[in-house]
Amino acid sequence: MGSGAGKSGWSERRPVLFPFLLSLFCLALSEQIHYRIPEEMPEGSVVGNLAKDLRLSVHELPTRKLRVSSEKPYFTVSAESGELLVSSRLDREQICGKKSACALEFEVVAENPLNFYHVNVEIEDVNDHTPEFSQNSFELQISESTKSGARFILGSAHDADIGTNSLQNYQLSPDDHFSLVIKEKLDGSKYPELVLMTSLDREEQKSYHLTLTALDFGDPPLSSTAQIQVLVTDANDNPPVFSQELYRVELPENVLPGTTVLRVMATDQDEGVNAEITFSFTEADRITQFDLNSDTGEIIILNTLDFEEVKEYSIVLEAKDGGGMIAQCTVEIEVLDINDNAPEVIFQSLPDFIMEDTKLGTHIALLKIRDKDSGHNGEVICKLEGDVPFKILISSRNTYKLVTDGVLDREQTPGYNITITATDKGKPPLSSNSSITLHIGDVNDNMPVFERASYVVHVAENNPPGASITQVSASDPDLGPNGLVSYSIVASDLEPRALSSYVSVNPQSGVVFAQRAFDHEQLRAFELTLQARDHGSPALSANVSLRVLVGDRNDNAPRVLYPALGPDGSALFDTVPRAAQPGYLVTKVVAVDADSGHNAWLSYHVLQASEPGLFSVGLRTGEVRTARALGDRDAARQRLLVAVRDGGQPPLSATATLLLVFADSLQEALPDLSDRPAPSDPQAELQFYLVVALALISVLFLLAVILAVALHLRRSSSPATWGCFKPGLCVKPGPGVLPNYSEGTLPYSYNLCVAHAGKTEFNFLKCSEQLSSGQNILSGDSSGALFPFCNSNESTSHQVSFLKPHPTRIGDSLRPRDPAPADPKMAMRPAPGPTTSSTQRCYKP
C-alpha cells in the first residue's frame, strides 16, 4: 500500500479500535518507585510488593509478565505474588564504595500492554566492617629533648562503612606522658596525633608501650587496636620541619606515568648526620599509584589515574633526620575528570515484534545511555536516525523510551531498522550508535467463548477451605498466545475487600476454589462474574455469571431466650400458687435456632426435676404446666432443668434452669428483710470468739461439776430430789435459744424466722455478731418451722428459704449462701413470659 492508502486505512480503523485501545493500554508512572533496604539481605528476601505499588492485581500478573531490566541481576520479580525479591548479594561497599548515598536504579517491564516503570532501591549501610589499622604495631622514636606539646601523626585505621558505621573515634590507653588528638582530612576521614604532655627522660625510662583503639559508632559498635612502642632517643635538638603541613594538588586523569606530582620540602637546623633528611610514606603498602624519592621528596606517578575509580588521594609523608627525629605532613591529590569515555547505547526489553494496530505513542523499547564521565562530559544527547514511524522520549536521567510516532502497516513494511546515535557534551564530544530491527505482527481478532451461558453451583456450608466448588471453561480459536486463555474474577455482589477471602479462581484451569468455610446463616447465596481473557495484544475477553448457593447444615445449637438471668447475673424465681390444679400454666421456655428448615425445629424435654411428675413441658410449645396438685410431702421450692433440642442430624441442644416456689403471695414468699445487722469488725469478731470460747470452756466445766453433783445426789438422796431433772418438768414453753456447741457445720451467722403452731405471724431472731462454727440458733417450740436467712460478713444480702411448717423440720436448709449484690432488699417483680397464672418472681443471688 502507498502512503495515501495507509492513511485512509488508519482513518477507517480508528473509530473501531479507539475504545479498545483506551482500555487496554496504560501510561507509565511518571514518578519513580522507591524502596529502602539494608545491605547484605539474604537472597529471596522481599524488597516490596511491586505489583501492588504499580496498581496491578494478582490476576493480571500472568499476562503482564513483570520482570526486571538491569545490567546486573541484583533483583527479580516473583511471578506469583508480584513481589520484588533480592536475587544476589548486596554489598554496599562493593557497589557504591564511600558514597554517602547508594541507590540502584533499574526499570521494570510489563507486557500486554508493554510499559516501563522506573524503580529506585536505596541500599542502607549496616555495620559489617571493623575499623582496621594498616599494621598491628607502630614504633615511634622521640628524643628526650623533645619539648612538651610536640605532636606525632600515628597510623590511621580504615573502615569500609559510612556514616556512623564508619571510623568515628580513636582512644589511647591512659599515660601521664602522652595524650591523643583527632584530626580530620579533606575527605572527611579522621587520623590520630600523639601529643607529648611532659618531657621524657631516657635515663628514667627508655620506652613506652601504648594501645591505640579505633572505634565506629555502629550498632553494635566495632573496634580494633594497634600497639604503639615509643622509644626515647638521645637528644637531637631540632626535628625536621616541612615547608607546609598540608600540600594540595590537582591532576587530570590522563596524566602519564612518570610525571612528577610535586616536591615536598623539609629542613633541619641541626648539622651533620642529624641534618640529613630522608622522606617516606607512612603507609607505603597502601600507596600503589605513586612513588616517593626518599632523598629529594619528589612524588611521581607510577600508574595511570582513573577519575571514575578514585577521585582523590590523601597521603601522609614522613621526614626523618639522622638522629631519628620525625616530622610529618599530608598531601591531598585531587583527580580531575576529562572526556575520555564515549557514551554507550544499551537497548533493554526489546520485543520480538509489534502489532500493526499499535496505538500512537505506545512504548516499544527502553534504552539506556551510559557515560562514565561526569559533569558536562557525562551529559548525553540522543537522536533517532532515518525516516521511521518512531521517536525517542526521555524518561529519566540517561533513560529513553522508544515509542510509535506513526501508522504501522505490516503489509506495506514488515520491519524497520532503527539506528540511535548518542553524543556527549565534552570537548571534543564523543559519540556512538546502536541499531535494532523491529518486526510487525498480526492482530488478535477472536475473543474467548464459555461453554455455558451461566453457571449455578450448590455448596453445603462448613465446607473445607481451599476445596474446589466448580470449574468454568472457555475456548479461543486463535493460535499461540492469542488462543491461550486465563481466568479471573472481575465482579461480585460481595464486598470488594471480602471477595478474595471467599473464592478464588485458578488463572490457568478455571477451577473455582472456596477460600473459607461458608456460613448459611450469614450468606445464603452470592454471584460472581468470571472473565476469560486471552494473551493476545490487545487482549480480548468474555464474561460469564456464576451463582453459588450455600446449603444449610445443623451447626447452631438452640439459644434460650426465656427464662434469662437477671441484670446482675442472678437466677430468677417463679412463684406458683399452692392450690394450682393440674394443667396450670406456670411459665414458658422460649428458644430460637439460627439454622433453617428441619435444623431449626425445636422440641422441649424435662431433663431433671426435684419432684419427677410434678411438672410437664410442651414438646413443641415449651409451656411448663403442673402435672398434678402439690402434695404435703412436696418441697416448697422446686428446680426444673429443661432441654431444648433441634431437629438436625446429629441434634444440638441447650438447657434452661427453672426455680419454682410454691407460695400464695409475695409477702409469704419474701418477708421484709430491711433490718440487717451492720458488718462486724474482724477485730471485734476475734475478741468475741475468744470470749465465747472461754465461756464454752467454763460452761463445760460447770456442766461437768453439776453432773457429778447430780449423780452424787441421786445415789444419796430421795427420788424426789432428782425428779426436777426429768424431761418436761423444767422446760419453759415458748421460743428460746439453745446453748452453744463446740462442733457444728454452720460457720456463718443466720437470721431465723420462727412460726408458732396455729399462728399466722412470724417471729424473727437476728444475730448482731457473726456466729462461730459451733453455734446454732433453734426454736424452742417443736411445732414451729424454720426460715433461715444467711447474712455474709459484708452484710450485703439475705438468703431466703421457704419451708412448710412441720414439726420435724427444725434447722432445715441451714447452709451459707454466697453474698448477693448490694441491694439491701430482695428484688421483686412479676415473672415475664407467656403465662396467665398469678406466678410471681424474685431474684436469687
Short mmCIF file of N, CA and C in Angstrom, two decimals, residues 642-773:
data_model
loop_
_atom_site.label_atom_id
_atom_site.label_comp_id
_atom_site.label_asym_id
_atom_site.label_seq_id
_atom_site.Cartn_x
_atom_site.Cartn_y
_atom_site.Cartn_z
N VAL A 642 -34.74 -28.00 81.90
CA VAL A 642 -35.42 -28.26 80.63
C VAL A 642 -34.38 -28.27 79.51
N ALA A 643 -34.41 -29.31 78.65
CA ALA A 643 -33.51 -29.41 77.50
C ALA A 643 -34.28 -29.01 76.24
N VAL A 644 -33.61 -28.19 75.40
CA VAL A 644 -34.17 -27.75 74.12
C VAL A 644 -33.34 -28.37 73.01
N ARG A 645 -33.95 -29.19 72.15
CA ARG A 645 -33.22 -29.87 71.07
C ARG A 645 -33.78 -29.42 69.73
N ASP A 646 -32.84 -29.36 68.71
CA ASP A 646 -33.30 -29.05 67.36
C ASP A 646 -33.49 -30.35 66.58
N GLY A 647 -33.94 -30.22 65.33
CA GLY A 647 -34.25 -31.40 64.53
C GLY A 647 -33.14 -31.82 63.60
N GLY A 648 -31.93 -31.29 63.79
CA GLY A 648 -30.83 -31.64 62.90
C GLY A 648 -30.27 -33.02 63.19
N GLN A 649 -29.37 -33.44 62.29
CA GLN A 649 -28.70 -34.72 62.45
C GLN A 649 -27.20 -34.49 62.41
N PRO A 650 -26.46 -34.69 63.52
CA PRO A 650 -27.00 -35.03 64.84
C PRO A 650 -27.65 -33.80 65.48
N PRO A 651 -28.59 -34.00 66.40
CA PRO A 651 -29.27 -32.86 67.02
C PRO A 651 -28.34 -32.13 67.99
N LEU A 652 -28.57 -30.82 68.12
CA LEU A 652 -27.87 -30.00 69.09
C LEU A 652 -28.87 -29.50 70.13
N SER A 653 -28.41 -29.21 71.32
CA SER A 653 -29.34 -28.88 72.40
C SER A 653 -28.76 -27.79 73.30
N ALA A 654 -29.67 -27.23 74.12
CA ALA A 654 -29.31 -26.27 75.15
C ALA A 654 -30.22 -26.53 76.35
N THR A 655 -29.89 -26.03 77.51
CA THR A 655 -30.68 -26.26 78.72
C THR A 655 -31.09 -24.95 79.36
N ALA A 656 -32.20 -25.01 80.08
CA ALA A 656 -32.70 -23.86 80.84
C ALA A 656 -33.08 -24.34 82.23
N THR A 657 -32.71 -23.59 83.24
CA THR A 657 -32.99 -23.95 84.62
C THR A 657 -34.11 -23.07 85.16
N LEU A 658 -35.17 -23.72 85.69
CA LEU A 658 -36.30 -23.01 86.28
C LEU A 658 -36.30 -23.26 87.78
N LEU A 659 -36.39 -22.20 88.57
CA LEU A 659 -36.50 -22.29 90.02
C LEU A 659 -37.92 -21.85 90.40
N LEU A 660 -38.72 -22.77 90.93
CA LEU A 660 -40.14 -22.54 91.19
C LEU A 660 -40.39 -22.61 92.70
N VAL A 661 -41.19 -21.67 93.21
CA VAL A 661 -41.52 -21.60 94.63
C VAL A 661 -43.04 -21.61 94.77
N PHE A 662 -43.56 -22.51 95.57
CA PHE A 662 -45.00 -22.58 95.86
C PHE A 662 -45.30 -21.63 97.00
N ALA A 663 -46.04 -20.60 96.70
CA ALA A 663 -46.44 -19.61 97.70
C ALA A 663 -47.69 -18.91 97.20
N ASP A 664 -48.54 -18.50 98.14
CA ASP A 664 -49.81 -17.86 97.76
C ASP A 664 -49.64 -16.36 97.54
N SER A 665 -48.56 -15.77 98.04
CA SER A 665 -48.37 -14.33 97.86
C SER A 665 -46.89 -14.02 97.96
N LEU A 666 -46.57 -12.84 97.48
CA LEU A 666 -45.18 -12.41 97.57
C LEU A 666 -44.80 -12.16 99.02
N GLN A 667 -45.76 -11.68 99.85
CA GLN A 667 -45.45 -11.45 101.25
C GLN A 667 -45.09 -12.74 101.96
N GLU A 668 -45.77 -13.79 101.55
CA GLU A 668 -45.45 -15.08 102.16
C GLU A 668 -44.09 -15.59 101.68
N ALA A 669 -43.78 -15.30 100.40
CA ALA A 669 -42.52 -15.81 99.84
C ALA A 669 -41.33 -14.95 100.23
N LEU A 670 -41.59 -13.66 100.36
CA LEU A 670 -40.46 -12.74 100.60
C LEU A 670 -40.76 -11.86 101.79
N PRO A 671 -40.43 -12.27 102.97
CA PRO A 671 -40.64 -11.42 104.16
C PRO A 671 -39.70 -10.22 104.11
N ASP A 672 -40.13 -9.17 104.83
CA ASP A 672 -39.35 -7.93 104.84
C ASP A 672 -38.03 -8.16 105.57
N LEU A 673 -36.95 -7.89 104.88
CA LEU A 673 -35.62 -8.12 105.43
C LEU A 673 -34.83 -6.83 105.47
N SER A 674 -35.53 -5.73 105.72
CA SER A 674 -34.85 -4.44 105.63
C SER A 674 -33.90 -4.21 106.80
N ASP A 675 -34.24 -4.75 108.01
CA ASP A 675 -33.39 -4.53 109.18
C ASP A 675 -32.27 -5.54 109.17
N ARG A 676 -31.08 -5.13 108.74
CA ARG A 676 -29.95 -6.05 108.66
C ARG A 676 -28.87 -5.59 109.63
N PRO A 677 -28.15 -6.51 110.23
CA PRO A 677 -27.05 -6.12 111.12
C PRO A 677 -25.93 -5.50 110.32
N ALA A 678 -25.30 -4.56 110.95
CA ALA A 678 -24.15 -3.91 110.31
C ALA A 678 -23.00 -4.88 110.23
N PRO A 679 -22.11 -4.71 109.26
CA PRO A 679 -20.98 -5.63 109.15
C PRO A 679 -20.10 -5.56 110.37
N SER A 680 -19.68 -6.74 110.78
CA SER A 680 -18.91 -6.85 112.02
C SER A 680 -17.46 -6.51 111.77
N ASP A 681 -16.85 -6.00 112.80
CA ASP A 681 -15.43 -5.68 112.74
C ASP A 681 -14.64 -6.97 112.97
N PRO A 682 -13.64 -7.28 112.11
CA PRO A 682 -12.88 -8.53 112.32
C PRO A 682 -12.20 -8.57 113.68
N GLN A 683 -11.70 -7.43 114.15
CA GLN A 683 -11.05 -7.45 115.46
C GLN A 683 -12.06 -7.73 116.55
N ALA A 684 -13.27 -7.13 116.38
CA ALA A 684 -14.32 -7.39 117.38
C ALA A 684 -14.75 -8.84 117.33
N GLU A 685 -14.82 -9.42 116.11
CA GLU A 685 -15.20 -10.84 115.99
C GLU A 685 -14.19 -11.72 116.70
N LEU A 686 -12.90 -11.40 116.49
CA LEU A 686 -11.87 -12.22 117.15
C LEU A 686 -12.02 -12.16 118.67
N GLN A 687 -12.25 -10.96 119.18
CA GLN A 687 -12.44 -10.85 120.62
C GLN A 687 -13.69 -11.60 121.07
N PHE A 688 -14.74 -11.51 120.17
CA PHE A 688 -15.98 -12.23 120.52
C PHE A 688 -15.75 -13.73 120.57
N TYR A 689 -14.99 -14.24 119.57
CA TYR A 689 -14.72 -15.68 119.55
C TYR A 689 -13.92 -16.10 120.78
N LEU A 690 -12.99 -15.27 121.19
CA LEU A 690 -12.20 -15.62 122.39
C LEU A 690 -13.08 -15.66 123.64
N VAL A 691 -13.98 -14.67 123.71
CA VAL A 691 -14.88 -14.65 124.87
C VAL A 691 -15.81 -15.86 124.85
N VAL A 692 -16.34 -16.17 123.61
CA VAL A 692 -17.25 -17.32 123.52
C VAL A 692 -16.53 -18.61 123.86
N ALA A 693 -15.28 -18.74 123.36
CA ALA A 693 -14.53 -19.97 123.65
C ALA A 693 -14.29 -20.10 125.15
N LEU A 694 -13.93 -19.00 125.78
CA LEU A 694 -13.71 -19.03 127.23
C LEU A 694 -15.01 -19.38 127.96
N ALA A 695 -16.13 -18.81 127.46
CA ALA A 695 -17.42 -19.12 128.10
C ALA A 695 -17.78 -20.59 127.92
N LEU A 696 -17.53 -21.13 126.71
CA LEU A 696 -17.85 -22.55 126.46
C LEU A 696 -17.05 -23.45 127.39
N ILE A 697 -15.75 -23.12 127.53
CA ILE A 697 -14.93 -23.96 128.43
C ILE A 697 -15.48 -23.88 129.86
N SER A 698 -15.87 -22.65 130.27
CA SER A 698 -16.42 -22.50 131.64
C SER A 698 -17.72 -23.27 131.80
N VAL A 699 -18.59 -23.17 130.74
CA VAL A 699 -19.88 -23.88 130.82
C VAL A 699 -19.66 -25.39 130.89
N LEU A 700 -18.74 -25.88 130.03
CA LEU A 700 -18.47 -27.33 130.05
C LEU A 700 -17.95 -27.76 131.43
N PHE A 701 -17.07 -26.91 131.99
CA PHE A 701 -16.56 -27.25 133.32
C PHE A 701 -17.69 -27.26 134.36
N LEU A 702 -18.58 -26.25 134.33
CA LEU A 702 -19.71 -26.20 135.27
C LEU A 702 -20.65 -27.37 135.07
N LEU A 703 -20.91 -27.72 133.76
CA LEU A 703 -21.79 -28.88 133.50
C LEU A 703 -21.20 -30.15 134.09
N ALA A 704 -19.87 -30.29 133.93
CA ALA A 704 -19.24 -31.50 134.49
C ALA A 704 -19.39 -31.52 136.01
N VAL A 705 -19.21 -30.36 136.65
CA VAL A 705 -19.35 -30.30 138.12
C VAL A 705 -20.79 -30.59 138.54
N ILE A 706 -21.76 -29.95 137.77
CA ILE A 706 -23.18 -30.17 138.11
C ILE A 706 -23.55 -31.63 137.92
N LEU A 707 -23.05 -32.24 136.84
CA LEU A 707 -23.38 -33.66 136.58
C LEU A 707 -22.83 -34.54 137.68
N ALA A 708 -21.60 -34.24 138.12
CA ALA A 708 -21.01 -35.04 139.21
C ALA A 708 -21.82 -34.89 140.49
N VAL A 709 -22.23 -33.65 140.77
CA VAL A 709 -23.04 -33.41 141.99
C VAL A 709 -24.39 -34.10 141.87
N ALA A 710 -24.98 -34.05 140.64
CA ALA A 710 -26.29 -34.67 140.46
C ALA A 710 -26.22 -36.17 140.64
N LEU A 711 -25.18 -36.80 140.13
CA LEU A 711 -25.03 -38.25 140.30
C LEU A 711 -24.85 -38.61 141.78
N HIS A 712 -24.08 -37.72 142.44
CA HIS A 712 -23.87 -38.00 143.86
C HIS A 712 -25.17 -37.85 144.65
N LEU A 713 -25.96 -36.83 144.31
CA LEU A 713 -27.24 -36.65 145.00
C LEU A 713 -28.21 -37.75 144.66
N ARG A 714 -28.15 -38.26 143.44
CA ARG A 714 -29.08 -39.34 143.05
C ARG A 714 -28.84 -40.59 143.87
N ARG A 715 -27.58 -40.85 144.15
CA ARG A 715 -27.28 -42.04 144.94
C ARG A 715 -27.63 -41.83 146.42
N SER A 716 -27.47 -40.60 146.89
CA SER A 716 -27.61 -40.38 148.34
C SER A 716 -28.95 -39.80 148.73
N SER A 717 -29.72 -39.21 147.81
CA SER A 717 -30.95 -38.52 148.15
C SER A 717 -32.14 -39.29 147.65
N SER A 718 -33.33 -38.72 147.94
CA SER A 718 -34.59 -39.36 147.55
C SER A 718 -34.86 -39.11 146.08
N PRO A 719 -35.70 -39.94 145.48
CA PRO A 719 -36.07 -39.74 144.06
C PRO A 719 -36.71 -38.42 143.81
N ALA A 720 -37.33 -37.85 144.75
CA ALA A 720 -38.00 -36.56 144.51
C ALA A 720 -37.01 -35.48 144.21
N THR A 721 -35.84 -35.61 144.82
CA THR A 721 -34.82 -34.59 144.55
C THR A 721 -34.38 -34.63 143.10
N TRP A 722 -34.26 -35.83 142.54
CA TRP A 722 -33.81 -35.99 141.12
C TRP A 722 -34.93 -35.70 140.13
N GLY A 723 -36.14 -35.70 140.61
CA GLY A 723 -37.28 -35.50 139.70
C GLY A 723 -37.27 -34.18 139.01
N CYS A 724 -36.58 -33.23 139.59
CA CYS A 724 -36.51 -31.92 138.92
C CYS A 724 -35.80 -31.97 137.58
N PHE A 725 -34.96 -33.00 137.41
CA PHE A 725 -34.20 -33.12 136.16
C PHE A 725 -34.90 -33.95 135.12
N LYS A 726 -36.13 -34.38 135.39
CA LYS A 726 -36.85 -35.17 134.39
C LYS A 726 -37.30 -34.27 133.24
N PRO A 727 -37.46 -34.88 132.07
CA PRO A 727 -37.91 -34.08 130.91
C PRO A 727 -39.28 -33.51 131.12
N GLY A 728 -39.45 -32.28 130.72
CA GLY A 728 -40.74 -31.65 130.76
C GLY A 728 -41.03 -30.89 132.02
N LEU A 729 -40.34 -31.20 133.10
CA LEU A 729 -40.66 -30.54 134.34
C LEU A 729 -40.00 -29.18 134.46
N CYS A 730 -38.85 -29.04 133.80
CA CYS A 730 -38.12 -27.77 133.91
C CYS A 730 -38.06 -27.03 132.58
N VAL A 731 -38.91 -27.40 131.67
CA VAL A 731 -38.91 -26.76 130.35
C VAL A 731 -39.96 -25.66 130.34
N LYS A 732 -39.53 -24.47 129.94
CA LYS A 732 -40.46 -23.36 129.84
C LYS A 732 -40.90 -23.23 128.40
N PRO A 733 -42.24 -23.29 128.21
CA PRO A 733 -42.69 -23.21 126.81
C PRO A 733 -42.40 -21.84 126.22
N GLY A 734 -42.37 -21.81 124.89
CA GLY A 734 -42.11 -20.56 124.15
C GLY A 734 -40.78 -20.62 123.43
N PRO A 735 -40.58 -19.69 122.63
CA PRO A 735 -39.33 -19.66 121.86
C PRO A 735 -38.14 -19.36 122.74
N GLY A 736 -37.01 -19.91 122.36
CA GLY A 736 -35.78 -19.71 123.11
C GLY A 736 -34.57 -20.01 122.27
N VAL A 737 -33.42 -19.81 122.88
CA VAL A 737 -32.13 -20.02 122.20
C VAL A 737 -31.40 -21.12 122.90
N LEU A 738 -31.00 -22.15 122.18
CA LEU A 738 -30.28 -23.29 122.75
C LEU A 738 -28.84 -22.91 123.04
N PRO A 739 -28.19 -23.66 123.88
CA PRO A 739 -26.79 -23.34 124.20
C PRO A 739 -25.89 -23.56 123.00
N ASN A 740 -24.65 -23.00 123.09
CA ASN A 740 -23.66 -23.15 122.03
C ASN A 740 -22.97 -24.50 122.14
N TYR A 741 -22.48 -24.97 120.99
CA TYR A 741 -21.77 -26.25 120.95
C TYR A 741 -20.42 -26.03 120.30
N SER A 742 -19.50 -26.91 120.69
CA SER A 742 -18.13 -26.75 120.18
C SER A 742 -17.96 -27.25 118.77
N GLU A 743 -18.89 -28.08 118.27
CA GLU A 743 -18.78 -28.58 116.90
C GLU A 743 -20.06 -28.29 116.16
N GLY A 744 -19.97 -28.08 114.84
CA GLY A 744 -21.13 -27.79 114.01
C GLY A 744 -20.74 -27.64 112.56
N THR A 745 -21.72 -27.37 111.70
CA THR A 745 -21.48 -27.23 110.25
C THR A 745 -21.93 -25.88 109.74
N LEU A 746 -22.17 -24.92 110.68
CA LEU A 746 -22.65 -23.61 110.24
C LEU A 746 -21.61 -22.56 110.61
N PRO A 747 -20.65 -22.27 109.71
CA PRO A 747 -19.61 -21.28 110.03
C PRO A 747 -20.06 -19.86 109.83
N TYR A 748 -21.30 -19.60 109.48
CA TYR A 748 -21.76 -18.24 109.25
C TYR A 748 -22.94 -17.93 110.18
N SER A 749 -23.26 -16.67 110.34
CA SER A 749 -24.40 -16.25 111.15
C SER A 749 -25.67 -16.33 110.33
N TYR A 750 -26.81 -16.56 110.96
CA TYR A 750 -28.10 -16.69 110.28
C TYR A 750 -29.15 -15.87 111.00
N ASN A 751 -30.14 -15.38 110.24
CA ASN A 751 -31.37 -14.81 110.80
C ASN A 751 -32.42 -15.89 110.77
N LEU A 752 -33.14 -16.10 111.87
CA LEU A 752 -34.11 -17.19 111.98
C LEU A 752 -35.52 -16.61 112.10
N CYS A 753 -36.41 -17.23 111.35
CA CYS A 753 -37.83 -16.88 111.46
C CYS A 753 -38.54 -18.07 112.06
N VAL A 754 -39.27 -17.88 113.19
CA VAL A 754 -39.96 -18.98 113.89
C VAL A 754 -41.46 -18.76 113.76
N ALA A 755 -42.12 -19.77 113.21
CA ALA A 755 -43.58 -19.72 113.09
C ALA A 755 -44.18 -20.64 114.14
N HIS A 756 -45.05 -20.12 115.02
CA HIS A 756 -45.70 -20.92 116.06
C HIS A 756 -46.93 -21.62 115.49
N ALA A 757 -47.16 -22.78 116.00
CA ALA A 757 -48.30 -23.57 115.53
C ALA A 757 -49.60 -22.82 115.82
N GLY A 758 -50.43 -22.82 114.80
CA GLY A 758 -51.73 -22.19 114.94
C GLY A 758 -51.70 -20.70 114.82
N LYS A 759 -50.58 -20.12 114.47
CA LYS A 759 -50.49 -18.67 114.31
C LYS A 759 -50.05 -18.34 112.91
N THR A 760 -50.39 -17.17 112.44
CA THR A 760 -50.02 -16.74 111.09
C THR A 760 -48.91 -15.73 111.12
N GLU A 761 -48.45 -15.36 112.30
CA GLU A 761 -47.39 -14.36 112.36
C GLU A 761 -46.03 -15.04 112.37
N PHE A 762 -45.00 -14.25 112.09
CA PHE A 762 -43.62 -14.74 112.04
C PHE A 762 -42.82 -13.99 113.09
N ASN A 763 -41.97 -14.74 113.81
CA ASN A 763 -41.04 -14.13 114.74
C ASN A 763 -39.64 -14.27 114.17
N PHE A 764 -38.87 -13.19 114.16
CA PHE A 764 -37.53 -13.23 113.59
C PHE A 764 -36.51 -13.00 114.70
N LEU A 765 -35.51 -13.85 114.74
CA LEU A 765 -34.35 -13.65 115.61
C LEU A 765 -33.19 -13.25 114.71
N LYS A 766 -32.49 -12.21 115.07
CA LYS A 766 -31.42 -11.68 114.21
C LYS A 766 -30.15 -11.59 115.02
N CYS A 767 -29.07 -12.18 114.50
CA CYS A 767 -27.78 -12.15 115.19
C CYS A 767 -27.04 -10.89 114.82
N SER A 768 -26.58 -10.17 115.82
CA SER A 768 -25.84 -8.94 115.55
C SER A 768 -24.36 -9.20 115.35
N GLU A 769 -23.85 -10.36 115.74
CA GLU A 769 -22.46 -10.72 115.53
C GLU A 769 -22.41 -12.01 114.72
N GLN A 770 -21.31 -12.18 113.99
CA GLN A 770 -21.15 -13.43 113.24
C GLN A 770 -20.91 -14.57 114.20
N LEU A 771 -21.63 -15.67 113.97
CA LEU A 771 -21.56 -16.80 114.88
C LEU A 771 -20.35 -17.64 114.57
N SER A 772 -19.86 -18.30 115.58
CA SER A 772 -18.75 -19.23 115.38
C SER A 772 -19.28 -20.52 114.80
N SER A 773 -18.30 -21.37 114.41
CA SER A 773 -18.70 -22.62 113.74
C SER A 773 -19.43 -23.55 114.66
#
